[in-house]
């Protein structure tokens, strides 16, 4: 009798989880996204799920969808070896259409803790742990060739990134999905808990999504990496990679109100567009 009851409880729980996921995917699909044409081949999408109707929480989501053709709109990297700069200032300095915060960095001393190469010049190298192991955010990369961006997965070798032929490389992660296959995520609090998130996704038609999810506020809870993975799938991405998030999460678009800051960065602990954190590097969208 006990086994039958336990099995019934398990089946009921699984059915509830499946129902919730299906409801969330429908919520995303039916959302009335605010759409803005930013430039040729670049569109901005925004929506505030403000009825605790996505993952049973409020979520404020902003993303750019960019045609990844290497024409009209192209991708580039902006980076500093040691100095930290606001995402918006990177965008302005490099005369970009848009900028998205990049990978993980040394808050105290500046500079990325992950490998970065810009226009053939190595800006930063990997800082490994005491056992010479890579962090999860050093096991994948975004690479740019002729203005087109894509995601690559670490092959397990110690010098993988130095062998990549692209002139622009930014290690990042963890990788969420790769070629329609979900990656195995760890069980750390970084993965399980909700935080502001930054993410890049690739759609089957080649278009790129540059996305931010706001968090640490009653207006937007942020997401776990599992929730972020689901969101990127529901938006049509077959590959997706997590970027540095938390207080770093910033999406900037040239010419937009609030100094171009689209989301609600959290470093000032206010629900406004003023709380940017200085970062080591960014992904840029530029006019060719």
Coordinates of C-alpha atoms in Angstrom, one line a residue:
X1 CA 0.0 0.0 0.0
X2 CA 2.8 2.4 0.9
X3 CA 4.6 1.8 -2.4
X4 CA 1.4 2.5 -4.3
X5 CA 0.9 5.8 -2.4
X6 CA 4.6 6.8 -3.0
X7 CA 4.3 6.0 -6.7
X8 CA 1.1 8.1 -6.9
X9 CA 2.8 11.0 -5.2
X10 CA 5.8 10.8 -7.6
X11 CA 3.5 10.7 -10.7
X12 CA 1.5 13.6 -9.4
X13 CA 4.6 15.7 -8.7
X14 CA 6.0 14.9 -12.2
X15 CA 2.7 15.8 -13.8
X16 CA 2.7 19.1 -11.9
X17 CA 6.2 20.0 -13.0
X18 CA 5.3 19.1 -16.6
X19 CA 2.2 21.2 -16.5
X20 CA 4.1 24.2 -15.0
X21 CA 6.7 24.0 -17.7
X22 CA 4.1 23.8 -20.4
X23 CA 2.2 26.8 -18.9
X24 CA 5.5 28.8 -18.8
X25 CA 6.4 28.1 -22.4
X26 CA 2.9 29.2 -23.5
X27 CA 3.2 32.3 -21.4
X28 CA 6.5 33.2 -23.3
X29 CA 5.0 32.3 -26.6
X30 CA 1.9 34.5 -26.1
X31 CA 3.7 37.4 -24.5
X32 CA 3.1 40.7 -26.3
X33 CA 6.7 41.7 -26.7
X34 CA 7.4 45.4 -27.2
X35 CA 9.4 45.5 -30.5
X36 CA 11.7 48.2 -31.6
X37 CA 13.7 48.3 -34.8
X38 CA 17.1 49.5 -33.6
X39 CA 19.0 49.4 -36.9
X40 CA 19.2 47.3 -40.1
X41 CA 19.1 43.6 -39.1
X42 CA 18.7 44.5 -35.4
X43 CA 15.5 44.4 -33.4
X44 CA 14.9 45.0 -29.7
X45 CA 12.3 42.9 -27.8
X46 CA 11.1 43.7 -24.2
X47 CA 8.5 42.3 -21.9
X48 CA 7.8 42.6 -18.2
X49 CA 6.0 39.5 -16.9
X50 CA 4.6 41.4 -13.9
X51 CA 1.8 39.1 -12.7
X52 CA 4.2 36.4 -11.2
X53 CA 3.3 34.5 -14.4
X54 CA 6.7 33.2 -15.5
X55 CA 8.3 30.5 -13.2
X56 CA 5.7 31.8 -10.6
X57 CA 7.7 35.1 -10.5
X58 CA 7.9 38.5 -12.0
X59 CA 10.5 38.6 -14.7
X60 CA 11.8 41.6 -16.8
X61 CA 13.4 40.3 -20.0
X62 CA 15.1 42.3 -22.8
X63 CA 16.8 41.0 -25.8
X64 CA 18.2 41.9 -29.2
X65 CA 17.7 39.7 -32.2
X66 CA 20.4 40.2 -34.8
X67 CA 20.8 38.8 -38.3
X68 CA 24.2 37.1 -38.2
X69 CA 25.2 37.6 -41.8
X70 CA 28.4 39.7 -41.5
X71 CA 26.8 42.4 -43.5
X72 CA 25.0 45.7 -42.4
X73 CA 25.2 44.7 -38.7
X74 CA 28.4 42.9 -37.5
X75 CA 29.6 41.6 -34.1
X76 CA 32.8 42.6 -32.4
X77 CA 34.5 42.5 -28.9
X78 CA 35.4 45.4 -26.8
X79 CA 37.9 44.7 -24.0
X80 CA 40.5 46.2 -21.6
X81 CA 43.4 44.3 -20.1
X82 CA 43.1 45.7 -16.6
X83 CA 40.7 48.7 -16.6
X84 CA 37.0 48.3 -15.9
X85 CA 34.5 50.3 -17.9
X86 CA 30.7 50.5 -17.9
X87 CA 29.0 48.6 -20.7
X88 CA 27.5 51.8 -22.1
X89 CA 30.9 53.5 -22.1
X90 CA 32.4 50.6 -24.1
X91 CA 29.5 51.0 -26.6
X92 CA 30.0 54.7 -26.9
X93 CA 33.7 54.5 -27.2
X94 CA 33.6 51.9 -29.9
X95 CA 30.7 53.6 -31.8
X96 CA 28.5 50.6 -31.5
X97 CA 24.8 50.0 -32.2
X98 CA 24.6 48.0 -29.0
X99 CA 26.7 46.4 -26.2
X100 CA 26.2 43.5 -23.9
X101 CA 28.4 42.8 -20.8
X102 CA 30.9 40.0 -21.4
X103 CA 32.7 37.5 -19.2
X104 CA 33.9 37.1 -15.6
X105 CA 36.5 39.5 -14.3
X106 CA 38.6 40.6 -11.3
X107 CA 36.5 43.2 -9.5
X108 CA 39.4 44.4 -7.3
X109 CA 42.3 44.5 -9.8
X110 CA 40.4 44.6 -13.2
X111 CA 40.7 42.5 -16.2
X112 CA 39.0 39.3 -17.2
X113 CA 39.8 36.0 -15.5
X114 CA 39.1 34.2 -18.7
X115 CA 40.8 34.1 -22.1
X116 CA 40.0 37.1 -24.4
X117 CA 41.5 37.8 -27.8
X118 CA 40.5 40.9 -29.7
X119 CA 41.6 41.5 -33.3
X120 CA 44.3 38.9 -33.0
X121 CA 45.7 40.3 -29.7
X122 CA 45.5 38.3 -26.5
X123 CA 44.1 40.6 -23.8
X124 CA 43.7 38.2 -21.0
X125 CA 44.5 34.5 -20.3
X126 CA 42.7 32.0 -18.1
X127 CA 43.2 32.1 -14.3
X128 CA 42.9 28.5 -13.2
X129 CA 42.2 27.2 -9.8
X130 CA 44.8 25.8 -7.4
X131 CA 44.6 22.4 -9.1
X132 CA 45.0 23.9 -12.5
X133 CA 41.4 23.1 -13.4
X134 CA 39.2 25.3 -15.6
X135 CA 36.1 27.0 -14.2
X136 CA 32.8 26.3 -15.9
X137 CA 33.0 29.7 -17.5
X138 CA 36.2 28.7 -19.3
X139 CA 34.7 25.6 -21.0
X140 CA 33.1 27.4 -23.9
X141 CA 33.5 30.5 -26.0
X142 CA 31.9 33.0 -28.4
X143 CA 34.1 33.5 -31.4
X144 CA 33.8 36.1 -34.2
X145 CA 34.9 35.7 -37.8
X146 CA 34.2 38.3 -40.5
X147 CA 31.7 40.0 -38.2
X148 CA 29.7 36.8 -37.6
X149 CA 29.5 35.2 -34.1
X150 CA 29.1 31.7 -33.0
X151 CA 29.5 29.4 -29.9
X152 CA 32.3 26.8 -29.5
X153 CA 32.7 24.1 -26.9
X154 CA 35.9 23.3 -25.1
X155 CA 37.5 20.1 -26.5
X156 CA 39.1 19.1 -23.2
X157 CA 42.7 20.1 -24.1
X158 CA 44.7 22.5 -22.0
X159 CA 45.5 25.0 -24.8
X160 CA 42.2 24.8 -26.7
X161 CA 41.6 28.5 -27.0
X162 CA 45.0 29.3 -28.4
X163 CA 44.4 26.9 -31.3
X164 CA 41.2 28.6 -32.4
X165 CA 41.7 30.4 -35.6
X166 CA 39.3 33.2 -35.1
X167 CA 40.7 36.7 -34.4
X168 CA 38.1 37.5 -31.7
X169 CA 37.5 35.0 -28.9
X170 CA 35.9 35.3 -25.5
X171 CA 35.7 32.4 -23.2
X172 CA 32.5 32.3 -21.2
X173 CA 29.9 30.0 -19.7
X174 CA 28.6 27.8 -18.5
X175 CA 27.3 26.5 -21.8
X176 CA 23.6 25.8 -21.4
X177 CA 22.6 24.1 -24.7
X178 CA 24.8 23.2 -27.7
X179 CA 23.5 22.1 -31.0
X180 CA 20.1 21.3 -29.5
X181 CA 21.6 19.1 -26.7
X182 CA 21.3 20.3 -23.1
X183 CA 24.6 20.5 -21.2
X184 CA 24.9 19.1 -17.7
X185 CA 24.8 21.8 -15.1
X186 CA 26.3 21.6 -11.7
X187 CA 24.4 21.9 -8.4
X188 CA 26.2 25.0 -7.0
X189 CA 24.2 28.0 -5.7
X190 CA 25.3 29.9 -8.8
X191 CA 23.3 27.5 -10.9
X192 CA 20.4 26.8 -8.6
X193 CA 19.5 30.3 -7.3
X194 CA 17.9 33.2 -9.1
X195 CA 20.2 36.0 -10.2
X196 CA 20.2 38.7 -12.9
X197 CA 21.4 36.9 -16.1
X198 CA 23.1 37.7 -19.4
X199 CA 23.0 35.2 -22.2
X200 CA 23.7 34.7 -25.9
X201 CA 21.7 32.3 -28.0
X202 CA 21.8 31.0 -31.6
X203 CA 18.7 30.2 -33.5
X204 CA 18.4 27.6 -36.3
X205 CA 18.1 30.4 -38.9
X206 CA 21.4 31.8 -37.6
X207 CA 20.0 34.8 -35.9
X208 CA 21.6 35.7 -32.6
X209 CA 19.8 36.6 -29.4
X210 CA 21.6 38.9 -26.8
X211 CA 19.5 38.7 -23.7
X212 CA 19.3 40.1 -20.2
X213 CA 17.0 39.0 -17.3
X214 CA 16.8 41.5 -14.4
X215 CA 16.8 40.3 -10.9
X216 CA 17.3 40.9 -7.1
X217 CA 14.1 43.0 -7.1
X218 CA 10.4 42.5 -6.5
X219 CA 9.8 43.6 -10.0
X220 CA 12.0 40.9 -11.4
X221 CA 13.3 37.8 -9.6
X222 CA 16.1 36.8 -11.9
X223 CA 16.5 33.2 -13.0
X224 CA 18.3 30.0 -12.2
X225 CA 20.4 28.6 -15.0
X226 CA 17.9 25.9 -15.5
X227 CA 15.1 28.5 -16.0
X228 CA 17.4 30.5 -18.3
X229 CA 18.0 27.4 -20.4
X230 CA 14.3 26.8 -20.8
X231 CA 13.7 30.4 -21.7
X232 CA 16.3 30.4 -24.4
X233 CA 14.8 27.2 -25.9
X234 CA 11.3 28.8 -25.9
X235 CA 12.8 31.8 -27.7
X236 CA 13.9 29.4 -30.4
X237 CA 17.6 28.9 -29.6
X238 CA 19.3 25.6 -30.3
X239 CA 22.6 26.8 -28.6
X240 CA 22.9 29.1 -25.6
X241 CA 25.7 30.3 -23.4
X242 CA 25.5 32.0 -20.1
X243 CA 27.6 35.2 -19.6
X244 CA 28.6 37.0 -16.4
X245 CA 25.4 38.1 -14.7
X246 CA 24.5 39.5 -11.3
X247 CA 25.4 43.2 -11.0
X248 CA 27.2 43.1 -14.3
X249 CA 24.0 42.3 -16.4
X250 CA 23.6 45.2 -18.8
X251 CA 22.1 45.7 -22.3
X252 CA 22.9 49.0 -23.9
X253 CA 21.5 50.3 -27.2
X254 CA 22.6 53.6 -28.8
X255 CA 20.1 56.3 -29.0
X256 CA 17.5 54.8 -26.6
X257 CA 16.2 56.6 -23.5
X258 CA 17.9 56.4 -20.2
X259 CA 21.3 56.8 -21.7
X260 CA 20.7 53.7 -23.8
X261 CA 20.5 51.3 -20.8
X262 CA 17.6 49.0 -21.6
X263 CA 17.5 46.8 -18.5
X264 CA 17.6 47.5 -14.8
X265 CA 21.2 47.0 -13.6
X266 CA 21.3 46.2 -9.9
X267 CA 24.5 47.7 -8.5
X268 CA 22.7 50.7 -7.0
X269 CA 20.0 48.4 -5.6
X270 CA 17.3 50.5 -7.2
X271 CA 14.8 49.8 -9.9
X272 CA 16.2 52.2 -12.5
X273 CA 18.7 52.3 -15.3
X274 CA 21.5 53.9 -13.3
X275 CA 23.1 50.9 -11.5
X276 CA 25.7 49.8 -14.0
X277 CA 28.7 47.9 -12.8
X278 CA 32.0 48.5 -14.6
X279 CA 33.1 45.4 -16.5
X280 CA 36.2 44.1 -18.3
X281 CA 34.7 43.5 -21.8
X282 CA 31.6 43.4 -23.9
X283 CA 30.1 41.9 -27.0
X284 CA 29.3 44.7 -29.5
X285 CA 26.9 45.0 -32.4
X286 CA 28.3 47.5 -34.9
X287 CA 27.4 49.0 -38.3
X288 CA 29.6 47.6 -41.0

